[in-house]
Amino acid sequence: MTDNLRGILAVLAASTAFVGHDTTVKLVSAELASGQIVILRGLIATVMLAAGVAVVGAMRPLSILLTPLMLLRLLAAAGATVFVVMALRYLPLATSTTVLQATPLVVTAGAALLYGDVVGWRRWAAVLTGFLGVVLIVKPGGHFGAAAYLILIALVCTTARDLSTRGLPRNIPSIFVAAASTAVATLTGFAILPFDAAWSAPTPWAWVMLTVCAACLFVATTFITVGLRTGEIAVTAPFRYAPVPLSLALGWWLWGDAPDSIAWLGIALVLGAGLYTLHRERATLRAMPAPQLIQRSPAE
């Protein structure tokens, strides 16, 4: 099996797990408050990730968590968790999933501004097209109301998370970062409890959903790291868009959600812009002389 094939399989596994996570969050939202979901799911996932850190020997000094860039990463990841969970209570599954697929596009723009990455006019056009698609999907001020802004704030948080992650030293294991981020996100659940519905005792069904949700989060965070660090990123990254059809199917099957014609246009723009950006990355990669291609260890 080639590195590219391993990377593709890992990204597909992660993408499917992310949809599983969002689906179980939306299902259990019918019974539990958002803050309660963040806390209980987070506790289970933190235990799973901490066990993973121990098994692979990825523990690092906790003082690393207090560096400015790491703090930004932890807070951004926590914000993304809270706002995604809150948005899933009110928005269709496919709407939330597709809007968050714009993250790589916004990261492209952020990398140009913050890290000096060279971004040509074609990629800037793709970024603007993807942003237009997001606006058509959520239609701020439309029938989604304030819930539309929740997923937009989540998009800002995921962008900040990814941009700050890029600047972290590569000797910090990804699973250690994931465990720390999940722990911090769990604590933020307490911050929204006073503004949320009353805490209620989870039923056995809710505990099963929370455990499945935490397991999906563990699989997703682990395999997305493997996928994007194994093989050529221009080959593996397009498979991040695989969850959109699955989320559309699950949303229709479980809740009867179906995007309107404007939302379908927005979905097409986001997916088209993202795939075009990845096509440009692949073309650039192929045009580079062989000595410039740097193979990274999967452990990085």
CSV table of C-alpha atoms in Angstrom, one decimal:
chain,number,residue,atom,x,y,z
A,1,MET,CA,0.0,0.0,0.0
A,2,THR,CA,1.4,3.4,-1.0
A,3,ASP,CA,1.7,6.4,1.3
A,4,ASN,CA,-0.9,8.2,-0.8
A,5,LEU,CA,-3.4,5.4,-0.5
A,6,ARG,CA,-2.8,5.2,3.3
A,7,GLY,CA,-3.4,9.0,3.5
A,8,ILE,CA,-6.6,8.8,1.4
A,9,LEU,CA,-8.0,6.0,3.6
A,10,ALA,CA,-7.1,7.9,6.8
A,11,VAL,CA,-8.8,11.1,5.6
A,12,LEU,CA,-11.9,9.1,4.6
A,13,ALA,CA,-12.0,7.5,8.0
A,14,ALA,CA,-11.6,10.9,9.7
A,15,SER,CA,-14.2,12.6,7.5
A,16,THR,CA,-16.7,9.8,8.2
A,17,ALA,CA,-16.0,10.1,11.9
A,18,PHE,CA,-16.6,13.8,11.9
A,19,VAL,CA,-20.0,13.3,10.4
A,20,GLY,CA,-20.7,10.6,13.0
A,21,HIS,CA,-19.7,13.0,15.7
A,22,ASP,CA,-22.0,15.8,14.4
A,23,THR,CA,-24.9,13.4,13.9
A,24,THR,CA,-24.7,12.1,17.5
A,25,VAL,CA,-24.4,15.6,18.9
A,26,LYS,CA,-27.5,16.7,17.0
A,27,LEU,CA,-29.4,13.5,18.1
A,28,VAL,CA,-28.6,13.9,21.8
A,29,SER,CA,-29.4,17.7,21.6
A,30,ALA,CA,-33.0,16.7,21.7
A,31,GLU,CA,-32.5,15.5,25.3
A,32,LEU,CA,-29.5,17.4,26.8
A,33,ALA,CA,-28.5,21.1,26.9
A,34,SER,CA,-25.6,22.2,24.8
A,35,GLY,CA,-23.3,22.9,27.7
A,36,GLN,CA,-24.0,19.5,29.2
A,37,ILE,CA,-23.2,17.8,25.9
A,38,VAL,CA,-19.9,19.7,25.7
A,39,ILE,CA,-18.9,18.7,29.3
A,40,LEU,CA,-20.0,15.0,29.2
A,41,ARG,CA,-18.7,14.3,25.7
A,42,GLY,CA,-15.5,16.2,26.5
A,43,LEU,CA,-14.9,14.2,29.7
A,44,ILE,CA,-15.2,10.9,27.8
A,45,ALA,CA,-13.1,12.1,24.9
A,46,THR,CA,-10.4,13.5,27.1
A,47,VAL,CA,-10.1,10.2,28.9
A,48,MET,CA,-9.8,8.4,25.6
A,49,LEU,CA,-7.2,10.8,24.2
A,50,ALA,CA,-5.2,10.9,27.5
A,51,ALA,CA,-5.0,7.1,27.3
A,52,GLY,CA,-3.8,7.4,23.8
A,53,VAL,CA,-1.1,9.9,24.9
A,54,ALA,CA,0.1,7.5,27.5
A,55,VAL,CA,0.1,4.5,25.2
A,56,VAL,CA,2.2,6.2,22.5
A,57,GLY,CA,4.4,8.1,25.0
A,58,ALA,CA,3.4,11.5,23.7
A,59,MET,CA,3.3,13.3,27.1
A,60,ARG,CA,5.0,16.6,27.2
A,61,PRO,CA,5.6,19.2,30.0
A,62,LEU,CA,2.3,21.0,30.7
A,63,SER,CA,4.2,24.3,30.6
A,64,ILE,CA,4.1,24.0,26.8
A,65,LEU,CA,0.4,24.7,27.0
A,66,LEU,CA,1.1,28.2,28.4
A,67,THR,CA,3.0,29.5,25.3
A,68,PRO,CA,1.1,32.2,23.4
A,69,LEU,CA,0.5,30.2,20.2
A,70,MET,CA,-0.6,27.1,22.0
A,71,LEU,CA,-3.0,29.2,24.2
A,72,LEU,CA,-4.5,30.6,21.0
A,73,ARG,CA,-4.8,27.1,19.6
A,74,LEU,CA,-6.5,25.8,22.7
A,75,LEU,CA,-8.9,28.7,23.0
A,76,ALA,CA,-9.8,28.5,19.2
A,77,ALA,CA,-10.4,24.8,19.4
A,78,ALA,CA,-12.6,25.2,22.5
A,79,GLY,CA,-14.6,28.0,20.8
A,80,ALA,CA,-15.1,25.8,17.7
A,81,THR,CA,-16.4,23.0,19.8
A,82,VAL,CA,-18.8,25.1,21.7
A,83,PHE,CA,-20.2,26.9,18.7
A,84,VAL,CA,-20.5,23.8,16.6
A,85,VAL,CA,-22.4,22.0,19.3
A,86,MET,CA,-24.7,25.0,19.7
A,87,ALA,CA,-25.2,25.4,16.0
A,88,LEU,CA,-26.1,21.7,15.5
A,89,ARG,CA,-29.1,22.2,17.8
A,90,TYR,CA,-30.7,24.6,15.4
A,91,LEU,CA,-29.2,24.1,11.9
A,92,PRO,CA,-29.5,21.2,9.5
A,93,LEU,CA,-26.6,18.7,9.6
A,94,ALA,CA,-25.6,19.4,6.0
A,95,THR,CA,-25.6,23.2,6.5
A,96,SER,CA,-23.2,23.0,9.4
A,97,THR,CA,-20.9,20.4,7.7
A,98,THR,CA,-20.7,22.4,4.4
A,99,VAL,CA,-20.0,25.7,6.0
A,100,LEU,CA,-17.1,24.2,8.0
A,101,GLN,CA,-15.7,22.8,4.7
A,102,ALA,CA,-14.9,26.5,3.9
A,103,THR,CA,-12.2,26.4,6.6
A,104,PRO,CA,-9.4,25.4,4.2
A,105,LEU,CA,-10.4,28.3,1.9
A,106,VAL,CA,-10.3,30.8,4.8
A,107,VAL,CA,-7.0,29.3,6.0
A,108,THR,CA,-5.6,30.0,2.6
A,109,ALA,CA,-6.4,33.7,2.9
A,110,GLY,CA,-5.1,33.7,6.5
A,111,ALA,CA,-1.8,32.0,5.6
A,112,ALA,CA,-1.2,34.7,3.0
A,113,LEU,CA,-1.8,37.5,5.5
A,114,LEU,CA,-0.1,36.0,8.5
A,115,TYR,CA,2.6,33.7,7.1
A,116,GLY,CA,3.4,35.4,3.8
A,117,ASP,CA,2.3,32.5,1.7
A,118,VAL,CA,2.1,33.3,-2.0
A,119,VAL,CA,-1.6,33.3,-3.1
A,120,GLY,CA,-2.3,34.1,-6.7
A,121,TRP,CA,-5.5,35.8,-8.0
A,122,ARG,CA,-7.0,32.4,-8.9
A,123,ARG,CA,-6.9,31.2,-5.3
A,124,TRP,CA,-8.1,34.6,-4.0
A,125,ALA,CA,-11.1,34.2,-6.4
A,126,ALA,CA,-11.7,30.7,-5.0
A,127,VAL,CA,-11.6,32.1,-1.5
A,128,LEU,CA,-14.2,34.8,-2.4
A,129,THR,CA,-16.3,32.2,-4.2
A,130,GLY,CA,-16.3,29.9,-1.2
A,131,PHE,CA,-17.3,32.8,1.1
A,132,LEU,CA,-20.2,33.7,-1.3
A,133,GLY,CA,-21.2,30.0,-1.1
A,134,VAL,CA,-21.2,30.2,2.7
A,135,VAL,CA,-23.4,33.3,2.7
A,136,LEU,CA,-25.9,31.6,0.3
A,137,ILE,CA,-26.1,28.5,2.6
A,138,VAL,CA,-26.6,30.2,5.9
A,139,LYS,CA,-28.4,33.3,4.6
A,140,PRO,CA,-27.7,35.5,7.6
A,141,GLY,CA,-30.9,37.3,8.7
A,142,GLY,CA,-32.9,34.6,6.9
A,143,HIS,CA,-35.0,31.8,8.3
A,144,PHE,CA,-32.1,30.3,10.3
A,145,GLY,CA,-32.1,33.5,12.4
A,146,ALA,CA,-29.3,33.9,15.0
A,147,ALA,CA,-28.3,30.3,14.6
A,148,ALA,CA,-26.6,31.2,11.3
A,149,TYR,CA,-24.2,33.4,13.2
A,150,LEU,CA,-23.3,30.5,15.5
A,151,ILE,CA,-21.8,28.4,12.7
A,152,LEU,CA,-20.1,31.5,11.2
A,153,ILE,CA,-18.4,32.1,14.6
A,154,ALA,CA,-17.4,28.4,14.6
A,155,LEU,CA,-15.9,28.9,11.1
A,156,VAL,CA,-13.8,31.8,12.5
A,157,CYS,CA,-12.7,29.6,15.4
A,158,THR,CA,-11.7,26.6,13.2
A,159,THR,CA,-9.7,29.0,11.0
A,160,ALA,CA,-7.8,30.4,14.0
A,161,ARG,CA,-7.3,26.8,15.2
A,162,ASP,CA,-5.8,25.6,12.0
A,163,LEU,CA,-3.6,28.7,11.5
A,164,SER,CA,-2.2,28.6,15.0
A,165,THR,CA,-1.6,24.8,14.7
A,166,ARG,CA,0.6,25.5,11.7
A,167,GLY,CA,2.9,27.6,13.8
A,168,LEU,CA,3.3,25.0,16.6
A,169,PRO,CA,6.7,23.3,16.9
A,170,ARG,CA,6.6,19.9,15.2
A,171,ASN,CA,8.2,18.1,18.1
A,172,ILE,CA,4.8,18.5,20.0
A,173,PRO,CA,2.8,15.3,19.2
A,174,SER,CA,-0.6,15.9,17.6
A,175,ILE,CA,-2.4,13.6,20.0
A,176,PHE,CA,-1.0,15.6,22.9
A,177,VAL,CA,-2.4,18.8,21.3
A,178,ALA,CA,-5.7,17.1,20.6
A,179,ALA,CA,-6.0,15.9,24.2
A,180,ALA,CA,-5.2,19.3,25.7
A,181,SER,CA,-7.6,21.0,23.3
A,182,THR,CA,-10.4,18.6,24.2
A,183,ALA,CA,-9.8,19.2,27.9
A,184,VAL,CA,-10.0,23.0,27.5
A,185,ALA,CA,-13.1,22.7,25.4
A,186,THR,CA,-14.7,20.6,28.1
A,187,LEU,CA,-14.1,23.4,30.6
A,188,THR,CA,-15.7,25.9,28.4
A,189,GLY,CA,-18.9,23.9,28.7
A,190,PHE,CA,-19.2,25.2,32.2
A,191,ALA,CA,-19.1,28.8,31.0
A,192,ILE,CA,-22.3,28.4,28.9
A,193,LEU,CA,-24.2,26.4,31.6
A,194,PRO,CA,-25.7,29.6,33.2
A,195,PHE,CA,-27.1,30.7,29.9
A,196,ASP,CA,-28.3,27.2,28.8
A,197,ALA,CA,-31.2,24.9,29.7
A,198,ALA,CA,-31.2,23.2,33.0
A,199,TRP,CA,-29.0,20.2,33.6
A,200,SER,CA,-30.8,16.9,33.3
A,201,ALA,CA,-29.9,13.3,34.1
A,202,PRO,CA,-28.9,11.6,30.8
A,203,THR,CA,-30.9,8.5,29.9
A,204,PRO,CA,-29.0,5.3,29.0
A,205,TRP,CA,-29.6,6.1,25.3
A,206,ALA,CA,-28.0,9.6,25.8
A,207,TRP,CA,-25.0,8.0,27.5
A,208,VAL,CA,-24.6,5.7,24.5
A,209,MET,CA,-24.8,8.6,22.1
A,210,LEU,CA,-22.3,10.6,24.1
A,211,THR,CA,-19.8,7.7,24.2
A,212,VAL,CA,-20.2,7.2,20.4
A,213,CYS,CA,-19.7,10.9,19.9
A,214,ALA,CA,-16.5,10.9,22.0
A,215,ALA,CA,-15.2,7.8,20.1
A,216,CYS,CA,-15.9,9.5,16.8
A,217,LEU,CA,-14.0,12.6,18.0
A,218,PHE,CA,-11.1,10.4,19.0
A,219,VAL,CA,-11.0,8.6,15.6
A,220,ALA,CA,-11.5,11.9,13.7
A,221,THR,CA,-8.7,13.8,15.4
A,222,THR,CA,-6.3,10.9,15.2
A,223,PHE,CA,-6.9,9.9,11.5
A,224,ILE,CA,-7.1,13.5,10.1
A,225,THR,CA,-3.5,14.0,11.5
A,226,VAL,CA,-2.3,10.7,10.0
A,227,GLY,CA,-4.1,11.5,6.7
A,228,LEU,CA,-2.6,14.9,6.2
A,229,ARG,CA,0.9,13.9,7.2
A,230,THR,CA,1.0,10.7,5.1
A,231,GLY,CA,1.5,11.0,1.3
A,232,GLU,CA,1.1,14.2,-0.7
A,233,ILE,CA,-1.4,16.6,0.9
A,234,ALA,CA,-2.6,17.7,-2.6
A,235,VAL,CA,-3.7,14.1,-3.1
A,236,THR,CA,-5.2,13.3,0.3
A,237,ALA,CA,-6.8,16.7,1.1
A,238,PRO,CA,-9.6,16.6,-1.5
A,239,PHE,CA,-11.1,13.6,0.4
A,240,ARG,CA,-12.0,16.0,3.3
A,241,TYR,CA,-15.0,16.9,1.2
A,242,ALA,CA,-16.4,13.3,1.3
A,243,PRO,CA,-18.7,14.0,4.3
A,244,VAL,CA,-20.9,16.5,2.5
A,245,PRO,CA,-23.0,13.9,0.6
A,246,LEU,CA,-23.1,11.7,3.7
A,247,SER,CA,-24.3,14.6,5.9
A,248,LEU,CA,-26.9,15.5,3.3
A,249,ALA,CA,-28.2,11.9,3.3
A,250,LEU,CA,-28.3,11.6,7.1
A,251,GLY,CA,-29.9,15.0,7.5
A,252,TRP,CA,-32.7,13.9,5.1
A,253,TRP,CA,-33.1,10.5,6.6
A,254,LEU,CA,-33.1,11.4,10.3
A,255,TRP,CA,-34.7,14.9,10.2
A,256,GLY,CA,-36.2,15.3,6.8
A,257,ASP,CA,-33.9,18.3,6.0
A,258,ALA,CA,-33.4,19.2,2.4
A,259,PRO,CA,-31.5,22.3,1.2
A,260,ASP,CA,-33.4,24.8,-0.9
A,261,SER,CA,-32.2,25.8,-4.4
A,262,ILE,CA,-30.2,28.7,-3.0
A,263,ALA,CA,-28.5,26.5,-0.5
A,264,TRP,CA,-27.7,23.9,-3.2
A,265,LEU,CA,-26.0,26.7,-5.2
A,266,GLY,CA,-24.0,27.7,-2.1
A,267,ILE,CA,-23.0,24.0,-1.5
A,268,ALA,CA,-21.8,23.8,-5.1
A,269,LEU,CA,-19.8,27.0,-4.8
A,270,VAL,CA,-18.1,25.9,-1.5
A,271,LEU,CA,-17.2,22.4,-2.8
A,272,GLY,CA,-16.2,23.8,-6.2
A,273,ALA,CA,-14.0,26.5,-4.7
A,274,GLY,CA,-12.4,24.0,-2.3
A,275,LEU,CA,-11.7,21.4,-5.0
A,276,TYR,CA,-10.3,24.0,-7.3
A,277,THR,CA,-7.9,25.3,-4.6
A,278,LEU,CA,-6.7,21.8,-4.0
A,279,HIS,CA,-6.3,21.3,-7.8
A,280,ARG,CA,-4.0,24.4,-7.8
A,281,GLU,CA,-2.0,23.0,-4.9
A,282,ARG,CA,-1.5,19.7,-6.8
A,283,ALA,CA,-0.4,21.6,-10.0
A,284,THR,CA,2.0,23.6,-8.0
A,285,LEU,CA,3.4,20.5,-6.3
A,286,ARG,CA,3.9,18.8,-9.6
A,287,ALA,CA,5.7,21.8,-11.0
A,288,MET,CA,8.2,22.0,-8.2
A,289,PRO,CA,11.7,20.5,-8.8
A,290,ALA,CA,12.3,17.2,-7.1
A,291,PRO,CA,14.9,18.5,-4.6
A,292,GLN,CA,12.3,21.0,-3.2
A,293,LEU,CA,9.9,18.2,-2.2
A,294,ILE,CA,10.3,17.5,1.5
A,295,GLN,CA,9.1,14.2,2.9
A,296,ARG,CA,8.0,14.5,6.5
A,297,SER,CA,7.9,11.7,9.0
A,298,PRO,CA,4.4,10.5,10.0
A,299,ALA,CA,5.5,11.2,13.6
A,300,GLU,CA,5.9,14.9,13.0
